[in-house]
Amino acid sequence: MAQLSDSQLASLLDEIACSMQVNTPIMDAMQRLQKHQPASLERAAATIADGLQRGESLSNSVASIESPLSREAAAATDAAAAGGNTELLTRMSGQLRLRTESARRLRLAWFYPILLAVVAYVVALLVMGPLILRFHDSAITWPPVVLGSAQWLQTNAWIPPLAMLGAFLGVVVWLAQRNRLPRDVRLQLFCQSLADQVMHDVAEDDAIRRAAKISGDPALQAIEPPTLDSLPIGQLLAEGDVGDVAGLGEQQRLVCSLQRAASLHAQRAARSTYLWTRLVPRLATILIGGGMIMAYASLVIAPVYRQVGQW
């Protein structure tokens, strides 16, 4: 059974948030989503509607949908319903859409380096290797490593493609089985969720529990008892400490510190996205393309020209 994609879960959360904002029945929103939508989204809406009809809470109904992030979505729904603040849902849906966009950029960014690596292997197998083996008994003297590599490649041509295919499938499976958001995004969601609940005067322990569930971070969910004095939360508050600001009460200072910590982790998440969707693919393209050109020039062309020069 297909699970909800991140973008589909985001649409579901936006629909719930919209219903909460305008104070319309969630059941009506779920019935609307059961029409002219992808099958997995229609099935999730039907699951929530069935749960509500049986008298289950909205958060329990959301937790029963087919999604790796169903527990986080349920926690966000519970916190939004308890505090009357739908920003918790819209923030989470925004993060899901950002992850979808990052995955799209990642695929596009790595397409050219992977294609270039395939072309380099095909050239080595079909052009460079046969050329070296054809003239290895002639007057041209190939470096031993070049001749040995060409001979190995001709007899073991299946090994590099199989290794590349295995690595590619491993990455695909790993990406498909991700059931948590990146750590910096989790900490960002925790700080934002906790700040929102503090502003709405939610009890400290309930606010921390809900924020930890929304983030999906195991370390934060394991905090017992859930207090602001615990080590993980203390570290986050220290990161975002705004210092002594005149006119700020204790609650306002706590909210500002949490919001600043959320901003810092959002910046780190953005840097990580830039690293893997832009910088590293560009470096890989330069290394693969440049390496292919340099290898062909120095290991194949150079020996030929040196021999021609001796003639």
mmCIF file of C-alpha atoms in Angstrom:
data_model
loop_
_atom_site.group_PDB
_atom_site.id
_atom_site.type_symbol
_atom_site.label_atom_id
_atom_site.label_comp_id
_atom_site.label_asym_id
_atom_site.label_seq_id
_atom_site.Cartn_x
_atom_site.Cartn_y
_atom_site.Cartn_z
ATOM 1 C CA MET A 1 0.000 0.000 0.000
ATOM 2 C CA ALA A 2 1.458 3.350 -1.082
ATOM 3 C CA GLN A 3 2.241 5.813 1.671
ATOM 4 C CA LEU A 4 1.566 9.526 1.627
ATOM 5 C CA SER A 5 4.337 11.566 0.073
ATOM 6 C CA ASP A 6 5.635 14.627 1.916
ATOM 7 C CA SER A 7 3.723 16.982 -0.384
ATOM 8 C CA GLN A 8 0.496 15.008 0.078
ATOM 9 C CA LEU A 9 0.878 15.025 3.865
ATOM 10 C CA ALA A 10 1.500 18.780 3.665
ATOM 11 C CA SER A 11 -1.752 19.219 1.716
ATOM 12 C CA LEU A 12 -3.593 17.170 4.324
ATOM 13 C CA LEU A 13 -2.221 19.289 7.180
ATOM 14 C CA ASP A 14 -3.051 22.508 5.325
ATOM 15 C CA GLU A 15 -6.637 21.323 4.880
ATOM 16 C CA ILE A 16 -6.912 20.556 8.597
ATOM 17 C CA ALA A 17 -5.363 23.918 9.509
ATOM 18 C CA CYS A 18 -7.765 25.751 7.193
ATOM 19 C CA SER A 19 -10.752 24.012 8.773
ATOM 20 C CA MET A 20 -9.508 24.937 12.247
ATOM 21 C CA GLN A 21 -8.988 28.570 11.252
ATOM 22 C CA VAL A 22 -12.489 29.048 9.833
ATOM 23 C CA ASN A 23 -14.032 26.763 12.451
ATOM 24 C CA THR A 24 -15.634 24.312 10.018
ATOM 25 C CA PRO A 25 -15.985 20.550 10.655
ATOM 26 C CA ILE A 26 -12.866 18.540 9.905
ATOM 27 C CA MET A 27 -15.151 15.812 8.580
ATOM 28 C CA ASP A 28 -16.243 18.068 5.708
ATOM 29 C CA ALA A 29 -12.625 18.777 4.784
ATOM 30 C CA MET A 30 -11.780 15.074 4.753
ATOM 31 C CA GLN A 31 -14.790 14.337 2.560
ATOM 32 C CA ARG A 32 -13.616 16.979 0.091
ATOM 33 C CA LEU A 33 -10.168 15.377 -0.046
ATOM 34 C CA GLN A 34 -11.721 12.038 -0.988
ATOM 35 C CA LYS A 35 -12.652 13.411 -4.413
ATOM 36 C CA HIS A 36 -10.346 13.919 -7.403
ATOM 37 C CA GLN A 37 -7.148 13.439 -5.381
ATOM 38 C CA PRO A 38 -4.288 10.915 -5.596
ATOM 39 C CA ALA A 39 -5.340 7.515 -4.291
ATOM 40 C CA SER A 40 -3.033 7.637 -1.259
ATOM 41 C CA LEU A 41 -4.366 11.068 -0.220
ATOM 42 C CA GLU A 42 -7.985 9.955 -0.693
ATOM 43 C CA ARG A 43 -7.255 6.884 1.427
ATOM 44 C CA ALA A 44 -5.673 8.991 4.200
ATOM 45 C CA ALA A 45 -8.654 11.365 4.229
ATOM 46 C CA ALA A 46 -11.025 8.387 4.403
ATOM 47 C CA THR A 47 -9.014 6.925 7.312
ATOM 48 C CA ILE A 48 -9.290 10.182 9.270
ATOM 49 C CA ALA A 49 -13.001 10.510 8.463
ATOM 50 C CA ASP A 50 -13.669 6.951 9.606
ATOM 51 C CA GLY A 51 -11.784 7.574 12.834
ATOM 52 C CA LEU A 52 -13.782 10.726 13.552
ATOM 53 C CA GLN A 53 -17.038 8.897 12.863
ATOM 54 C CA ARG A 54 -16.029 6.244 15.414
ATOM 55 C CA GLY A 55 -15.523 8.989 18.000
ATOM 56 C CA GLU A 56 -11.719 9.008 17.966
ATOM 57 C CA SER A 57 -9.834 12.231 18.504
ATOM 58 C CA LEU A 58 -8.447 14.054 15.499
ATOM 59 C CA SER A 59 -4.843 13.381 16.553
ATOM 60 C CA ASN A 60 -5.474 9.623 16.931
ATOM 61 C CA SER A 61 -7.157 9.566 13.531
ATOM 62 C CA VAL A 62 -4.201 11.357 11.930
ATOM 63 C CA ALA A 63 -1.773 8.964 13.634
ATOM 64 C CA SER A 64 -3.426 6.013 11.854
ATOM 65 C CA ILE A 65 -2.714 7.224 8.301
ATOM 66 C CA GLU A 66 -0.049 5.576 6.136
ATOM 67 C CA SER A 67 2.922 7.942 6.437
ATOM 68 C CA PRO A 68 6.407 7.759 7.984
ATOM 69 C CA LEU A 69 5.654 11.079 9.714
ATOM 70 C CA SER A 70 2.124 10.258 10.909
ATOM 71 C CA ARG A 71 3.101 10.502 14.602
ATOM 72 C CA GLU A 72 4.685 13.917 14.111
ATOM 73 C CA ALA A 73 1.631 15.079 12.158
ATOM 74 C CA ALA A 74 -0.669 13.776 14.901
ATOM 75 C CA ALA A 75 1.344 15.618 17.557
ATOM 76 C CA ALA A 76 1.160 18.857 15.539
ATOM 77 C CA THR A 77 -2.611 18.401 15.181
ATOM 78 C CA ASP A 78 -2.989 17.765 18.907
ATOM 79 C CA ALA A 79 -0.923 20.830 19.815
ATOM 80 C CA ALA A 80 -2.815 23.018 17.341
ATOM 81 C CA ALA A 81 -6.161 21.868 18.719
ATOM 82 C CA ALA A 82 -5.064 22.319 22.342
ATOM 83 C CA GLY A 83 -3.572 25.782 21.888
ATOM 84 C CA GLY A 84 -5.802 27.050 19.123
ATOM 85 C CA ASN A 85 -2.731 27.846 17.038
ATOM 86 C CA THR A 86 -2.767 26.484 13.487
ATOM 87 C CA GLU A 87 0.718 27.874 12.786
ATOM 88 C CA LEU A 88 2.091 24.600 14.159
ATOM 89 C CA LEU A 89 0.415 22.770 11.281
ATOM 90 C CA THR A 90 1.375 25.283 8.612
ATOM 91 C CA ARG A 91 5.012 25.268 9.763
ATOM 92 C CA MET A 92 5.175 21.504 9.581
ATOM 93 C CA SER A 93 3.543 21.456 6.150
ATOM 94 C CA GLY A 94 6.056 24.085 5.054
ATOM 95 C CA GLN A 95 8.946 21.906 6.195
ATOM 96 C CA LEU A 96 7.491 18.928 4.337
ATOM 97 C CA ARG A 97 7.281 20.964 1.145
ATOM 98 C CA LEU A 98 10.842 22.168 1.644
ATOM 99 C CA ARG A 99 11.981 18.555 1.968
ATOM 100 C CA THR A 100 10.126 17.681 -1.235
ATOM 101 C CA GLU A 101 11.781 20.575 -3.059
ATOM 102 C CA SER A 102 15.196 19.632 -1.646
ATOM 103 C CA ALA A 103 14.746 16.058 -2.875
ATOM 104 C CA ARG A 104 13.833 17.352 -6.343
ATOM 105 C CA ARG A 105 16.894 19.602 -6.418
ATOM 106 C CA LEU A 106 19.046 16.738 -5.208
ATOM 107 C CA ARG A 107 17.919 14.519 -8.083
ATOM 108 C CA LEU A 108 18.493 17.245 -10.648
ATOM 109 C CA ALA A 109 21.864 18.244 -9.195
ATOM 110 C CA TRP A 110 23.240 14.692 -9.225
ATOM 111 C CA PHE A 111 21.869 13.734 -12.652
ATOM 112 C CA TYR A 112 24.737 15.332 -14.596
ATOM 113 C CA PRO A 113 27.609 13.985 -12.411
ATOM 114 C CA ILE A 114 26.123 10.475 -12.609
ATOM 115 C CA LEU A 115 25.649 10.787 -16.375
ATOM 116 C CA LEU A 116 29.216 12.035 -16.693
ATOM 117 C CA ALA A 117 30.513 9.061 -14.692
ATOM 118 C CA VAL A 118 28.614 6.666 -16.972
ATOM 119 C CA VAL A 119 30.030 8.367 -20.073
ATOM 120 C CA ALA A 120 33.546 8.223 -18.603
ATOM 121 C CA TYR A 121 33.198 4.486 -17.960
ATOM 122 C CA VAL A 122 31.831 3.820 -21.451
ATOM 123 C CA VAL A 123 34.726 5.769 -23.002
ATOM 124 C CA ALA A 124 37.241 3.859 -20.886
ATOM 125 C CA LEU A 125 35.655 0.512 -21.776
ATOM 126 C CA LEU A 126 34.993 1.028 -25.475
ATOM 127 C CA VAL A 127 37.690 3.531 -26.525
ATOM 128 C CA MET A 128 40.652 3.822 -24.175
ATOM 129 C CA GLY A 129 40.917 0.144 -23.183
ATOM 130 C CA PRO A 130 40.805 -1.332 -26.707
ATOM 131 C CA LEU A 131 43.213 1.351 -27.961
ATOM 132 C CA ILE A 132 45.769 0.545 -25.276
ATOM 133 C CA LEU A 133 45.504 -3.220 -25.761
ATOM 134 C CA ARG A 134 45.714 -2.895 -29.535
ATOM 135 C CA PHE A 135 49.051 -1.114 -29.455
ATOM 136 C CA HIS A 136 50.623 -2.561 -26.314
ATOM 137 C CA ASP A 137 52.968 -4.785 -28.372
ATOM 138 C CA SER A 138 54.003 -1.937 -30.656
ATOM 139 C CA ALA A 139 56.651 0.678 -30.155
ATOM 140 C CA ILE A 140 54.381 2.642 -27.823
ATOM 141 C CA THR A 141 55.276 2.086 -24.175
ATOM 142 C CA TRP A 142 52.279 2.313 -21.872
ATOM 143 C CA PRO A 143 52.738 2.786 -18.121
ATOM 144 C CA PRO A 144 52.258 -0.562 -16.311
ATOM 145 C CA VAL A 145 49.267 0.745 -14.356
ATOM 146 C CA VAL A 146 47.547 1.812 -17.586
ATOM 147 C CA LEU A 147 48.134 -1.515 -19.302
ATOM 148 C CA GLY A 148 47.091 -3.488 -16.214
ATOM 149 C CA SER A 149 43.920 -1.387 -15.807
ATOM 150 C CA ALA A 150 42.974 -1.885 -19.460
ATOM 151 C CA GLN A 151 43.444 -5.653 -19.203
ATOM 152 C CA TRP A 152 41.460 -5.861 -15.965
ATOM 153 C CA LEU A 153 38.661 -3.740 -17.425
ATOM 154 C CA GLN A 154 38.299 -5.948 -20.480
ATOM 155 C CA THR A 155 37.940 -9.102 -18.397
ATOM 156 C CA ASN A 156 35.890 -7.604 -15.525
ATOM 157 C CA ALA A 157 33.740 -5.058 -17.331
ATOM 158 C CA TRP A 158 30.659 -6.074 -15.338
ATOM 159 C CA ILE A 159 32.078 -5.236 -11.899
ATOM 160 C CA PRO A 160 32.073 -1.369 -12.036
ATOM 161 C CA PRO A 161 28.472 -1.116 -13.372
ATOM 162 C CA LEU A 162 27.292 -3.614 -10.771
ATOM 163 C CA ALA A 163 29.034 -1.660 -7.992
ATOM 164 C CA MET A 164 27.559 1.630 -9.240
ATOM 165 C CA LEU A 165 24.088 0.073 -9.498
ATOM 166 C CA GLY A 166 24.363 -1.325 -5.975
ATOM 167 C CA ALA A 167 25.417 2.061 -4.587
ATOM 168 C CA PHE A 168 22.620 3.811 -6.477
ATOM 169 C CA LEU A 169 19.964 1.364 -5.243
ATOM 170 C CA GLY A 170 21.321 1.660 -1.698
ATOM 171 C CA VAL A 171 20.930 5.441 -1.773
ATOM 172 C CA VAL A 172 17.431 5.153 -3.270
ATOM 173 C CA VAL A 173 16.326 2.685 -0.570
ATOM 174 C CA TRP A 174 17.859 4.841 2.171
ATOM 175 C CA LEU A 175 16.052 7.941 0.908
ATOM 176 C CA ALA A 176 12.779 6.034 0.584
ATOM 177 C CA GLN A 177 12.976 4.707 4.148
ATOM 178 C CA ARG A 178 13.648 8.036 5.817
ATOM 179 C CA ASN A 179 11.118 8.315 8.625
ATOM 180 C CA ARG A 180 12.460 11.439 10.276
ATOM 181 C CA LEU A 181 13.254 14.948 9.198
ATOM 182 C CA PRO A 182 16.928 16.081 9.249
ATOM 183 C CA ARG A 183 18.201 16.844 12.753
ATOM 184 C CA ASP A 184 18.468 20.608 12.296
ATOM 185 C CA VAL A 185 14.926 20.699 10.928
ATOM 186 C CA ARG A 186 13.720 18.626 13.894
ATOM 187 C CA LEU A 187 15.339 21.042 16.349
ATOM 188 C CA GLN A 188 13.919 23.993 14.427
ATOM 189 C CA LEU A 189 10.410 22.534 14.644
ATOM 190 C CA PHE A 190 10.861 21.794 18.337
ATOM 191 C CA CYS A 191 11.924 25.345 19.168
ATOM 192 C CA GLN A 192 9.197 26.915 17.036
ATOM 193 C CA SER A 193 6.499 24.627 18.439
ATOM 194 C CA LEU A 194 7.599 25.189 22.018
ATOM 195 C CA ALA A 195 7.749 28.961 21.520
ATOM 196 C CA ASP A 196 4.235 29.011 20.046
ATOM 197 C CA GLN A 197 2.833 27.014 22.942
ATOM 198 C CA VAL A 198 4.620 29.141 25.535
ATOM 199 C CA MET A 199 3.063 32.241 23.960
ATOM 200 C CA HIS A 200 -0.368 30.600 24.302
ATOM 201 C CA ASP A 201 0.268 29.772 27.989
ATOM 202 C CA VAL A 202 0.306 25.987 27.559
ATOM 203 C CA ALA A 203 1.637 24.159 30.620
ATOM 204 C CA GLU A 204 5.402 23.665 30.448
ATOM 205 C CA ASP A 205 5.456 19.863 30.593
ATOM 206 C CA ASP A 206 2.618 19.474 28.067
ATOM 207 C CA ALA A 207 4.225 22.004 25.738
ATOM 208 C CA ILE A 208 7.584 20.220 25.830
ATOM 209 C CA ARG A 209 6.016 16.793 25.256
ATOM 210 C CA ARG A 210 3.999 18.021 22.287
ATOM 211 C CA ALA A 211 6.919 19.936 20.784
ATOM 212 C CA ALA A 212 9.163 16.870 21.123
ATOM 213 C CA LYS A 213 6.564 14.685 19.410
ATOM 214 C CA ILE A 214 6.154 17.231 16.616
ATOM 215 C CA SER A 215 9.902 17.272 16.031
ATOM 216 C CA GLY A 216 10.161 13.480 16.037
ATOM 217 C CA ASP A 217 13.572 13.745 17.713
ATOM 218 C CA PRO A 218 14.257 10.674 19.926
ATOM 219 C CA ALA A 219 16.521 12.545 22.352
ATOM 220 C CA LEU A 220 13.927 15.235 23.022
ATOM 221 C CA GLN A 221 11.101 12.714 23.382
ATOM 222 C CA ALA A 222 13.145 10.805 25.970
ATOM 223 C CA ILE A 223 13.381 13.787 28.353
ATOM 224 C CA GLU A 224 11.891 12.864 31.735
ATOM 225 C CA PRO A 225 10.617 14.853 33.463
ATOM 226 C CA PRO A 226 10.032 17.356 30.612
ATOM 227 C CA THR A 227 11.343 20.634 31.995
ATOM 228 C CA LEU A 228 13.208 23.619 30.580
ATOM 229 C CA ASP A 229 16.095 22.776 32.921
ATOM 230 C CA SER A 230 16.845 19.482 31.138
ATOM 231 C CA LEU A 231 20.202 19.293 29.363
ATOM 232 C CA PRO A 232 19.010 19.101 25.705
ATOM 233 C CA ILE A 233 16.603 22.018 26.094
ATOM 234 C CA GLY A 234 19.162 23.966 28.119
ATOM 235 C CA GLN A 235 21.632 23.629 25.259
ATOM 236 C CA LEU A 236 19.053 24.927 22.779
ATOM 237 C CA LEU A 237 18.231 27.886 25.042
ATOM 238 C CA ALA A 238 21.936 28.640 25.449
ATOM 239 C CA GLU A 239 22.339 28.679 21.647
ATOM 240 C CA GLY A 240 19.506 31.159 21.257
ATOM 241 C CA ASP A 241 20.110 33.205 24.410
ATOM 242 C CA VAL A 242 19.230 36.846 23.723
ATOM 243 C CA GLY A 243 20.790 38.077 26.950
ATOM 244 C CA ASP A 244 19.279 40.644 29.267
ATOM 245 C CA VAL A 245 17.023 42.928 27.240
ATOM 246 C CA ALA A 246 15.279 45.772 29.002
ATOM 247 C CA GLY A 247 11.512 45.477 28.982
ATOM 248 C CA LEU A 248 11.408 41.748 28.290
ATOM 249 C CA GLY A 249 9.599 39.587 30.805
ATOM 250 C CA GLU A 250 10.670 36.046 31.595
ATOM 251 C CA GLN A 251 8.127 34.525 29.220
ATOM 252 C CA GLN A 252 9.010 36.914 26.381
ATOM 253 C CA ARG A 253 12.725 36.259 26.887
ATOM 254 C CA LEU A 254 12.094 32.493 26.714
ATOM 255 C CA VAL A 255 10.080 32.879 23.511
ATOM 256 C CA CYS A 256 12.770 35.060 21.921
ATOM 257 C CA SER A 257 15.500 32.584 22.856
ATOM 258 C CA LEU A 258 13.536 29.690 21.362
ATOM 259 C CA GLN A 259 12.790 31.642 18.189
ATOM 260 C CA ARG A 260 16.448 32.604 17.811
ATOM 261 C CA ALA A 261 17.529 28.972 18.319
ATOM 262 C CA ALA A 262 14.978 27.936 15.675
ATOM 263 C CA SER A 263 16.417 30.520 13.291
ATOM 264 C CA LEU A 264 19.970 29.262 13.867
ATOM 265 C CA HIS A 265 18.985 25.667 13.110
ATOM 266 C CA ALA A 266 17.025 26.812 10.051
ATOM 267 C CA GLN A 267 20.216 28.437 8.747
ATOM 268 C CA ARG A 268 22.186 25.242 9.379
ATOM 269 C CA ALA A 269 19.560 23.203 7.555
ATOM 270 C CA ALA A 270 19.756 25.619 4.615
ATOM 271 C CA ARG A 271 23.555 25.296 4.525
ATOM 272 C CA SER A 272 23.276 21.508 4.538
ATOM 273 C CA THR A 273 20.793 21.660 1.662
ATOM 274 C CA TYR A 274 23.127 23.943 -0.297
ATOM 275 C CA LEU A 275 26.037 21.595 0.374
ATOM 276 C CA TRP A 276 24.351 18.471 -0.991
ATOM 277 C CA THR A 277 22.247 20.027 -3.767
ATOM 278 C CA ARG A 278 24.769 22.501 -5.189
ATOM 279 C CA LEU A 279 28.321 22.503 -3.887
ATOM 280 C CA VAL A 280 29.076 18.770 -3.748
ATOM 281 C CA PRO A 281 27.423 17.959 -7.129
ATOM 282 C CA ARG A 282 29.387 20.772 -8.785
ATOM 283 C CA LEU A 283 32.644 19.525 -7.282
ATOM 284 C CA ALA A 284 31.778 15.983 -8.398
ATOM 285 C CA THR A 285 31.143 17.242 -11.936
ATOM 286 C CA ILE A 286 34.483 19.053 -12.009
ATOM 287 C CA LEU A 287 36.385 16.071 -10.591
ATOM 288 C CA ILE A 288 34.775 13.477 -12.873
ATOM 289 C CA GLY A 289 34.924 15.596 -16.028
ATOM 290 C CA GLY A 290 38.377 16.972 -15.310
ATOM 291 C CA GLY A 291 39.656 13.580 -14.255
ATOM 292 C CA MET A 292 38.399 11.976 -17.461
ATOM 293 C CA ILE A 293 40.077 14.632 -19.622
ATOM 294 C CA MET A 294 43.354 14.537 -17.693
ATOM 295 C CA ALA A 295 43.459 10.726 -17.662
ATOM 296 C CA TYR A 296 42.877 10.499 -21.401
ATOM 297 C CA ALA A 297 45.425 13.227 -22.116
ATOM 298 C CA SER A 298 48.192 11.990 -19.804
ATOM 299 C CA LEU A 299 47.750 8.215 -19.997
ATOM 300 C CA VAL A 300 46.677 7.711 -23.616
ATOM 301 C CA ILE A 301 47.526 10.732 -25.749
ATOM 302 C CA ALA A 302 50.848 11.610 -24.079
ATOM 303 C CA PRO A 303 52.539 8.181 -24.675
ATOM 304 C CA VAL A 304 51.469 8.286 -28.329
ATOM 305 C CA TYR A 305 52.916 11.750 -28.866
ATOM 306 C CA ARG A 306 56.122 10.849 -27.060
ATOM 307 C CA GLN A 307 56.602 7.884 -29.370
ATOM 308 C CA VAL A 308 55.812 9.993 -32.444
ATOM 309 C CA GLY A 309 58.391 12.503 -31.284
ATOM 310 C CA GLN A 310 61.045 9.756 -31.088
ATOM 311 C CA TRP A 311 60.299 8.643 -34.650
#
